[in-house]
Coordinates of C-alpha atoms and ligand atoms in Angstrom, one line a residue:
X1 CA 0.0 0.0 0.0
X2 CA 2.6 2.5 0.9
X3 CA 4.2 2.1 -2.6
X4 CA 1.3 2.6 -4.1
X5 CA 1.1 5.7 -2.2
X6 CA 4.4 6.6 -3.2
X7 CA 3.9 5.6 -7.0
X8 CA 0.4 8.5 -6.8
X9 CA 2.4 11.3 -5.5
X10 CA 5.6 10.6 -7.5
X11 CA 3.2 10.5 -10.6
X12 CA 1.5 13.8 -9.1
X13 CA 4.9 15.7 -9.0
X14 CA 6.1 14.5 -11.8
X15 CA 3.2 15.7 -14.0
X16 CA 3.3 19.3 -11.9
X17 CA 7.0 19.6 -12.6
X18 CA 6.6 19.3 -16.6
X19 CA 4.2 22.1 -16.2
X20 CA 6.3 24.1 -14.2
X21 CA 9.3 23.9 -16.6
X22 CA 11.5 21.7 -13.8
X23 CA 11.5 24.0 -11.2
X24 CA 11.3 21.4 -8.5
X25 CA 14.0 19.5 -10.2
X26 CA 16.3 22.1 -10.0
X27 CA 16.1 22.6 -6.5
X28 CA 16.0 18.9 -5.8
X29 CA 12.7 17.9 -5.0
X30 CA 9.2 19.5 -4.1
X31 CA 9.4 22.5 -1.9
X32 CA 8.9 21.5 1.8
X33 CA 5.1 21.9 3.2
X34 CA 4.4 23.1 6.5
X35 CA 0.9 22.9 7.0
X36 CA -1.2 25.5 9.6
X37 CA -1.3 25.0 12.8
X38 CA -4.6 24.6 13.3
X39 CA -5.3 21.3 10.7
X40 CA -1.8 19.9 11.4
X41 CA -2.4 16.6 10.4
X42 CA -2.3 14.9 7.2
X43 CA -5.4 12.6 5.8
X44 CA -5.4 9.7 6.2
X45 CA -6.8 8.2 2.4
X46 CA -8.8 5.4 2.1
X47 CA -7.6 2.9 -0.4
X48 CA -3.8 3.8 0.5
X49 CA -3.7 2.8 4.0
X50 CA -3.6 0.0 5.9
X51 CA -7.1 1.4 7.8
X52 CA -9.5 1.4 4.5
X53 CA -6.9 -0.4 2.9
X54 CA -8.8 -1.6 -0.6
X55 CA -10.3 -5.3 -0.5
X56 CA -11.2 -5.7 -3.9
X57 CA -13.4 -8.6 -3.3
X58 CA -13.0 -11.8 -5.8
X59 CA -13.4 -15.1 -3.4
X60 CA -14.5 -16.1 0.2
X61 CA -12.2 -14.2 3.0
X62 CA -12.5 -14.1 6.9
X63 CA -13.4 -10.5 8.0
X64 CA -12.7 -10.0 11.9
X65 CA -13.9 -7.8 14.5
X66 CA -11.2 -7.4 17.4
X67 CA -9.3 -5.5 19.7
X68 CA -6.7 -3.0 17.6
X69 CA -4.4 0.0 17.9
X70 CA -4.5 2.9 15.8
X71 CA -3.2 6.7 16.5
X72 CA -6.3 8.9 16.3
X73 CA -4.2 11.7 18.2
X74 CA -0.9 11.6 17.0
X75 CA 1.9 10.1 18.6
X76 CA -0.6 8.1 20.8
X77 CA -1.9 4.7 20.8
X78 CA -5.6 4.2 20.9
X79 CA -7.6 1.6 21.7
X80 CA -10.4 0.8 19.1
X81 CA -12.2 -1.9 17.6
X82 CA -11.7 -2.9 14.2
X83 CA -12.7 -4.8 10.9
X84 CA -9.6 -7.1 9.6
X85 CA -9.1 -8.9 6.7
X86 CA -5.7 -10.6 6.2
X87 CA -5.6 -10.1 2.0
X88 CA -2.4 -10.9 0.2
X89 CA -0.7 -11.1 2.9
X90 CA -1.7 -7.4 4.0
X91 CA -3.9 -6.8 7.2
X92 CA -5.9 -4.3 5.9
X93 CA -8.6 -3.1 9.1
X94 CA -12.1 -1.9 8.3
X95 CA -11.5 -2.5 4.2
X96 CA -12.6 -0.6 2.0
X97 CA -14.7 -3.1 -0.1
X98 CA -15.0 -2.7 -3.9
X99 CA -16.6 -4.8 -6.1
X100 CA -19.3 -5.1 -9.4
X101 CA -23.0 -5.1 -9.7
X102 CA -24.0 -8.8 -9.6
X103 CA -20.7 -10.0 -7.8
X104 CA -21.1 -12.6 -4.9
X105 CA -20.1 -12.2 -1.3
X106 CA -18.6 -15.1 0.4
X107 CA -17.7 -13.7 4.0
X108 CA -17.7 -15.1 7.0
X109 CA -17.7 -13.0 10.1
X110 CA -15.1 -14.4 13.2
X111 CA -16.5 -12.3 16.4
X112 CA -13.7 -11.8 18.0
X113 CA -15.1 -9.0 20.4
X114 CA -16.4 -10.6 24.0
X115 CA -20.0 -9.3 23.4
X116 CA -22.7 -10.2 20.7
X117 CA -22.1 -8.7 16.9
X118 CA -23.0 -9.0 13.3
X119 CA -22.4 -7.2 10.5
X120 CA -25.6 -5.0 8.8
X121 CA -24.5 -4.4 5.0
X122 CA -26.1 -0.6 5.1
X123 CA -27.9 -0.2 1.2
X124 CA -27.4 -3.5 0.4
X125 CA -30.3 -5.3 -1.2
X126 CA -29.8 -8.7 0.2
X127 CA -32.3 -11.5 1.9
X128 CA -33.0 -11.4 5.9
X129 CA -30.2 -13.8 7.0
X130 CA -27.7 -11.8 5.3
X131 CA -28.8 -8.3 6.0
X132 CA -27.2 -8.3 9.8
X133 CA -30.5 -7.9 11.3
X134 CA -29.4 -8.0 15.1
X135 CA -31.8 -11.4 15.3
X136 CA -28.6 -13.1 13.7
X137 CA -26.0 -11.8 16.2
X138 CA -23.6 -14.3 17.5
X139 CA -21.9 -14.0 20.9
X140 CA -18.1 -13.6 21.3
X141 CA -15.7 -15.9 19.5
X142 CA -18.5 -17.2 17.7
X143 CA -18.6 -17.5 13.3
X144 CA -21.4 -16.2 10.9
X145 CA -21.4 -16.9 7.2
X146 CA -22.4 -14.2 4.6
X147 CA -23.7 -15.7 1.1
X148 CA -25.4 -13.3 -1.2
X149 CA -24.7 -11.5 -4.9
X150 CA -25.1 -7.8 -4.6
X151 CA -27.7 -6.3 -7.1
X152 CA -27.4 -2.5 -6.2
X153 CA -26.8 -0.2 -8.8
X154 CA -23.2 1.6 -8.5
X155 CA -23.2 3.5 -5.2
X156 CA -21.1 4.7 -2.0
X157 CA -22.5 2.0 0.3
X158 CA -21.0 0.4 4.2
X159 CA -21.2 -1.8 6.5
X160 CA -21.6 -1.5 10.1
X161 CA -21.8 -3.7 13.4
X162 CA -25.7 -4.3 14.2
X163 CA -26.1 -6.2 17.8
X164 CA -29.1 -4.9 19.8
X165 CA -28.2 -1.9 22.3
X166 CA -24.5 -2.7 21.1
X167 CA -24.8 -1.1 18.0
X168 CA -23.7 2.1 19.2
X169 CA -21.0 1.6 21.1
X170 CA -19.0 -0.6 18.7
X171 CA -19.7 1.8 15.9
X172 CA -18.4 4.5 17.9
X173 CA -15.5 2.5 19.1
X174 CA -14.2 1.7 15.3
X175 CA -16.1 -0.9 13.3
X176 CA -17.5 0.0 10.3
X177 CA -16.1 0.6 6.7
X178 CA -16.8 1.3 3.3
X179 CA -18.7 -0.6 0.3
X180 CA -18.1 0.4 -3.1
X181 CA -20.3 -1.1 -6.0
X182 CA -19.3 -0.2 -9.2
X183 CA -21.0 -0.4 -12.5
X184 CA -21.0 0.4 -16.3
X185 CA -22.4 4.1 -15.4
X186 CA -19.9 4.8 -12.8
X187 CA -16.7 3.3 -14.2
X188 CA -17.7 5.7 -17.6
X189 CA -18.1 8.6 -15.6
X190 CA -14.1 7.6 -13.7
X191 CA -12.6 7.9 -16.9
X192 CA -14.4 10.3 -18.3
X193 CA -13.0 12.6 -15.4
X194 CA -10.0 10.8 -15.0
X195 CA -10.6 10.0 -11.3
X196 CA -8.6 7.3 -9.6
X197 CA -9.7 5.7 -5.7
X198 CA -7.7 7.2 -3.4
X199 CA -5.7 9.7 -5.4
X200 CA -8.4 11.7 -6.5
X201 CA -11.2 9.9 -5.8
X202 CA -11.2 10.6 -2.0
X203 CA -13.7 8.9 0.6
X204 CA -14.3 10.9 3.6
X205 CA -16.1 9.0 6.8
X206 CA -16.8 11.6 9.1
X207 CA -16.6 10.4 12.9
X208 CA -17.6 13.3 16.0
X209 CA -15.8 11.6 19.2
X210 CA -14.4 12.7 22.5
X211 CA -11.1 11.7 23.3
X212 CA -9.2 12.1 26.5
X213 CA -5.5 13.3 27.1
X214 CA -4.7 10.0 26.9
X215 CA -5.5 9.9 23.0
X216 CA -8.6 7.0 24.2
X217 CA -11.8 7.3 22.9
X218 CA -14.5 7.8 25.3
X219 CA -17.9 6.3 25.2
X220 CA -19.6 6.9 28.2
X221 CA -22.8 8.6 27.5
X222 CA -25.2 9.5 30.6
X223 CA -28.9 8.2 31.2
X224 CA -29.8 11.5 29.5
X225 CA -27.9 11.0 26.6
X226 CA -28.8 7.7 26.3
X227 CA -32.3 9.0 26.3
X228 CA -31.2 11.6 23.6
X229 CA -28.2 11.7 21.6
X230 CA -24.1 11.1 22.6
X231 CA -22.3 13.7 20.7
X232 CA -18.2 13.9 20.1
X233 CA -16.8 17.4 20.8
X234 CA -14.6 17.2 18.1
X235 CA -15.0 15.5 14.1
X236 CA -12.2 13.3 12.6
X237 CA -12.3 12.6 8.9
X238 CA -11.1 9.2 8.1
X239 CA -10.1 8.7 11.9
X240 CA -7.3 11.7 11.4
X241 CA -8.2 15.4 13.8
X242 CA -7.8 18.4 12.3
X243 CA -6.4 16.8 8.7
X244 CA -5.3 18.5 5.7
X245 CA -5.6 17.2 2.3
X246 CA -3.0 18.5 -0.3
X247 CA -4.3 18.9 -3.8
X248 CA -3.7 19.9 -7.6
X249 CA -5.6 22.2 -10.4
X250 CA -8.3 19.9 -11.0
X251 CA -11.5 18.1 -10.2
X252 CA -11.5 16.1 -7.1
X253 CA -14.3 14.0 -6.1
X254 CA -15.3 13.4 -2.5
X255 CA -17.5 10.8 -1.3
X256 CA -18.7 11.9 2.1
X257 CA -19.8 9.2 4.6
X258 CA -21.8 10.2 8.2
X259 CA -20.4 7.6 10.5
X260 CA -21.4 9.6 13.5
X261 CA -23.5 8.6 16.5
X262 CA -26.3 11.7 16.1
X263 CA -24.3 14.4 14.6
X264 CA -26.1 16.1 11.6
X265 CA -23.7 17.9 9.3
X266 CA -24.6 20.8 6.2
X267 CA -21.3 20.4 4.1
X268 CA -20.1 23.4 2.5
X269 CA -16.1 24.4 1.3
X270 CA -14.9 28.2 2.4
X271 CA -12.4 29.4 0.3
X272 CA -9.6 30.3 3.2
X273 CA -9.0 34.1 4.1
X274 CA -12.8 34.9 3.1
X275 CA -15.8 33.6 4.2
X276 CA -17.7 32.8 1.5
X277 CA -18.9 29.3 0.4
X278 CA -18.2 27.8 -2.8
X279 CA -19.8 26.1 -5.2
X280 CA -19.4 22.2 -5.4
X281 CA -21.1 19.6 -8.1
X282 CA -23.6 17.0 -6.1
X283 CA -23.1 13.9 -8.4
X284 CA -24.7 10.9 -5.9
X285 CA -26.6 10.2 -2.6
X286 CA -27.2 7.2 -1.1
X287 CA -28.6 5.2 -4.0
X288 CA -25.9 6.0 -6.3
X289 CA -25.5 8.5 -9.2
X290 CA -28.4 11.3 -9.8
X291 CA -29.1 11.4 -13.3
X292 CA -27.2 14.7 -13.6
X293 CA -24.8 17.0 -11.6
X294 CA -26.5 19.5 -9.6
X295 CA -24.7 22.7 -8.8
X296 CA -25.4 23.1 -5.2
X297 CA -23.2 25.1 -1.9
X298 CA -24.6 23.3 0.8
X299 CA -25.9 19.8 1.6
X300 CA -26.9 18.2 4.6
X301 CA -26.0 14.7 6.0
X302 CA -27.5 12.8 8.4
X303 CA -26.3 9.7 10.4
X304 CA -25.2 7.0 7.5
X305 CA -26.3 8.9 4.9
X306 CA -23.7 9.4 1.9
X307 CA -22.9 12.1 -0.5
X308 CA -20.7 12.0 -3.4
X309 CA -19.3 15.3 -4.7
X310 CA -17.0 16.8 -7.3
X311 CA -14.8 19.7 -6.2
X312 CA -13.6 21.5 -8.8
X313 CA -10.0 23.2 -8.5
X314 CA -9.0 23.9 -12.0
X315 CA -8.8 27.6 -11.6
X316 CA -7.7 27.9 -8.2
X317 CA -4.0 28.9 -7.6
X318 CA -0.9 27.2 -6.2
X319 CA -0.5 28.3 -2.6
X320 CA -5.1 28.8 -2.0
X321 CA -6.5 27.3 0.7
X322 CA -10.2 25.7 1.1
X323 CA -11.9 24.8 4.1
X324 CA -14.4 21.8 4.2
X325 CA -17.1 22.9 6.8
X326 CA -20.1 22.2 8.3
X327 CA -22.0 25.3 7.9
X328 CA -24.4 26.8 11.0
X329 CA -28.2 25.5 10.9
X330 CA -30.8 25.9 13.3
X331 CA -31.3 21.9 14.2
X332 CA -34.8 22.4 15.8
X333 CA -35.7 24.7 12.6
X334 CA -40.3 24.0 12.1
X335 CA -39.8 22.3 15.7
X336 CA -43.7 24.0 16.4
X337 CA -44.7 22.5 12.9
X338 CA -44.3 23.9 9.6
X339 CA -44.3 27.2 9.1
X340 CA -48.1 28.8 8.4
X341 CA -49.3 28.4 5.1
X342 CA -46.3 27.1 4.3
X343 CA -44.4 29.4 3.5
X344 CA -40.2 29.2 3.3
X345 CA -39.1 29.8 6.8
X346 CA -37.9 33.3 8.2
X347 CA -34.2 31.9 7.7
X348 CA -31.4 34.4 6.9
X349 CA -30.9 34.8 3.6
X350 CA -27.8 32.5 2.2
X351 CA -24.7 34.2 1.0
X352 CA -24.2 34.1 -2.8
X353 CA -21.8 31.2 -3.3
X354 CA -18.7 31.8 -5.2
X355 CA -17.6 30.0 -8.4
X356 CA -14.8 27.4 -7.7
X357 CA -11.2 28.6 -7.1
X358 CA -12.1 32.1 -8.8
X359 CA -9.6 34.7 -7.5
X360 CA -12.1 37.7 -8.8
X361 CA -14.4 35.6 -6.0
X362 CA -11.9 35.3 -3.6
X363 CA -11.8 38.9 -3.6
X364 CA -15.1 39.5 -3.4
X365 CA -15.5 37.2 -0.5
X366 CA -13.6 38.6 1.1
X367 CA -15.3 42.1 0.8
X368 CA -18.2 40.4 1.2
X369 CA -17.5 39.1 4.5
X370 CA -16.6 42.0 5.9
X371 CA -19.9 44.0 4.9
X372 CA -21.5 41.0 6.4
X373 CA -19.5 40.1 9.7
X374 CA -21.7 42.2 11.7
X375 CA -25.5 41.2 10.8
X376 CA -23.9 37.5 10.7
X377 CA -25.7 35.1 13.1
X378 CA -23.4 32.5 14.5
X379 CA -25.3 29.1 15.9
X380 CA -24.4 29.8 19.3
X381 CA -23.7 33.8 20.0
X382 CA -25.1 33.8 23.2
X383 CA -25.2 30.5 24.9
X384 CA -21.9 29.3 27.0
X385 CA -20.3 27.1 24.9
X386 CA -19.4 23.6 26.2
X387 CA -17.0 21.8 24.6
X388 CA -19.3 19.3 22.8
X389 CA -20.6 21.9 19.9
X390 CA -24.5 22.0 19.5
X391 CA -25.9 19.8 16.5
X392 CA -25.8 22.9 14.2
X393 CA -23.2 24.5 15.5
X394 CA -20.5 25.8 12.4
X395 CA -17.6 23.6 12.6
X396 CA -14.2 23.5 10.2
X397 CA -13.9 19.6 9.1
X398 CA -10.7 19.7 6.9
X399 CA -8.2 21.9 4.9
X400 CA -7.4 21.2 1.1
X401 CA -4.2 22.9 0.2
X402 CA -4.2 23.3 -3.5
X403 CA -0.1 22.7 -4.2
X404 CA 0.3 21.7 -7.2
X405 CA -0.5 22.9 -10.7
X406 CA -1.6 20.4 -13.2
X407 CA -3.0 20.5 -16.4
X408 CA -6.9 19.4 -16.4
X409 CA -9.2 20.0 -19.5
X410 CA -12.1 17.1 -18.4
X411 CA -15.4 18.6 -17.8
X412 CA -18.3 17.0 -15.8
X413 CA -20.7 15.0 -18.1
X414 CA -24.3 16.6 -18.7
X415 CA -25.8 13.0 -18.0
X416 CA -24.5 10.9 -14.7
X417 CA -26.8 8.0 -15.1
X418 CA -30.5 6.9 -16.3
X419 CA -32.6 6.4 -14.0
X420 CA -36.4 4.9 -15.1
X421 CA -39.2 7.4 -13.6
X422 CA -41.3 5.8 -10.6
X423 CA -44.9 4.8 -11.4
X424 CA -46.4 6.7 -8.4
X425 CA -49.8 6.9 -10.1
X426 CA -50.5 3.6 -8.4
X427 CA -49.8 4.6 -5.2
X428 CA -52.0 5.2 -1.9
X429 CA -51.0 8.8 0.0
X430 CA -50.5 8.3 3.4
X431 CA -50.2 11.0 6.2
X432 CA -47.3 10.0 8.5
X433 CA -47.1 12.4 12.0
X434 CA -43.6 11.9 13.3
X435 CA -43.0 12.9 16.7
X436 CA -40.5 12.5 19.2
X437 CA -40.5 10.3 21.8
X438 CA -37.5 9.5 24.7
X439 CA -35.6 6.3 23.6
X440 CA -36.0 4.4 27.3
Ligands
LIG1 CU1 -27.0 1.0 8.9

């Protein structure tokens, strides 16, 4: 894994030193990169690492949960629970699984926890013995076999532990990785835009936990929020705080997994310096491609829900910095029942995204910012804040550092995928009245 790692950025740099006329070369390598203090630490990218190392699945394997060791903090040893799979030889711990529409799964689950578990495929059409349902759970030390053929259309999909009352704990404790189905739609629209797993092609499973001193993970949630919700004071993005992501002058596509307890995210990018939100290309949700991209600047993600999303860099500058954020929202927004006659909410009226990497933007956002810093309403302006942020409260996720110029002519396809219209002339309406109750 590490020399594939190795072979993506030397491929990287040497493609951004042919455009740059060999100035690296001359002064014997890439510049050195200090990264800001406050996202010190680098990604950790699925499909490169040994955590969401790539199982591309052909043939029955042995998937594990245990006991592991993993720096979240760095320079610190954490407990956590994992997923392994010993594949060619690699250990490879919550894989990132990859395989066809209409492939077969032959896995067989060792529990190797000392409490009941099974694993829930999350998206997966399969039958009721192999969907995980916590019926099926089998106690510590014991084996469960998995035998299905995936039918889902091309999609960001994953799996998860799924014991009853366990669920919740192991998830936030580690298990739990990603399940990519590819198909004839999807692989066209890869090369169409060029886009390669793990290079440019960049999962991100976004994970709110507490952690102590230590650098331990700690679950202990009180009788309220056991009642309510358990909610991490700060988000880790593939299990790494504070990360940056360095990046070139082109399209990057993100594929945004909420692996989080209760926390409810609205993704955005900032353009560093201003304060104005970007544009972004919504290309997926949980079922797989839309049928075409939607421009959006905001989108919000529940717990397991998935987005996938194409970033587009090609006229930002070497040496800009974006900032992926979860923007401010009001969680308990229509909490007395929707607004009369319903009408849009009284909600402040968004900012005007700006185009992608635009310098005439970054300008303006930053202008723009200023005008708007006063009559700006932050989630939590009043309130003392605890260290556990608010579900709604803004929060920074990740820094991309654009560093590299490379040369990128692709552009986004008009049409993603075809997707047949639902008959929903034959269908009954139903009123459904949600309403909250405590979870005793
Ligand atoms: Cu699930």
């Amino acid at each position: 894994m590490t020399s594939q790692r190795n072979a993506i950025t030397a491929g990287a740099a040497g493609a951004a030193g042919l455009a740059t006329a060999g100035a690296w070369w001359f002064r014997g390598g890439a510049p050195e990169f200090t990264p800001d203090a406050s996202f010190p630490n680098r990604l950790r990218v699925p499909g490169t690492d040994a955590l969401y190392g790539v199982l591309d699945i052909a043939g029955a394997f042995t998937i594990s949960s245990k006991g592991v060791t993993q720096e979240i903090l760095p320079g610190k040893s954490a407990a956590m629970l994992a997923y392994e799979v010993v594949y060619q030889g690699k250990k490879l711990l919550n894989p990132l699984m990859r395989l066809r529409t209409g492939a077969k799964v032959n896995a067989t689950l060792q529990n190797g926890l000392e409490e009941m578990s099974i694993i829930h495929w999350h998206g997966l059409k399969v039958d009721g013995k192999n969907d995980g349902h916590p019926h099926f759970a089998v106690a510590g030390g014991a084996k469960y076999e998995y035998n299905f053929t995936v039918p889902n259309r091309a999609a960001t999909y994953w799996y998860h532990p799924h014991p009853h009352h366990l669920t919740s704990k192991q998830v936030y404790l580690g298990l739990g990785g990603l399940f990519i189905v590819e198909d004839e739609e999807e692989l066209a629209m890869q090369k169409a835009l060029d886009l390669a797993l793990g290079a440019t092609d960049i999962p991100l499973v976004l994970h709110d936990r507490r952690i102590d001193d230590q650098g331990q993970l700690v679950f202990k949630p009180t009788d309220d929020e056991k009642a309510d919700v358990f909610l991490g004071s700060q988000v880790l993005v593939n299990w790494t705080p504070k990360p940056y992501f360095e990046a070139a002058t082109r399209l990057y596509r993100f594929r945004v997994l909420n692996a989080s307890n209760a926390r409810v995210y609205k993704l955005a990018f900032r353009t560093e310096g201003g304060d104005q939100l970007l544009y972004f290309q919504l290309i997926g949700t949980d079922g797989g491609l839309i049928d075409r991209p939607r421009k959006i600047s905001e989108v919000f993600l529940s717990p397991s829900e998935r987005v996938d999303v194409l970033l587009y860099l090609r006229n930002a500058k070497v040496g800009d910095a974006i900032t992926s954020v979860s923007v401010a929202f009001d969680a308990m927004e229509h909490e007395d029942g929707p607004p009369a006659g319903n009408k849009p909410a009284d909600t402040p009226k968004a900012e005007k995204p700006a185009e992608q990497g635009g310098h005439a933007a970054h300008a303006a956002a930053a202008s723009d910012a200023k005008a708007k810093a006063d009559d700006k309403q932050p989630a939590t302006t009043a309130e003392a804040k605890s260290d556990i942020p608010e579900i709604g409260e803004a929060q920074d996720l990740m820094r991309i550092h654009v560093r590299r110029k490379e040369p990128y002519t692709r552009t986004v396809p008009e049409t993603l995928s075809r997707i047949m219209p639902i008959n929903a002339l034959c269908g009954t309406a139903r009123v459904i009245k949600l309403d909250h109750v405590k979870m005793v």
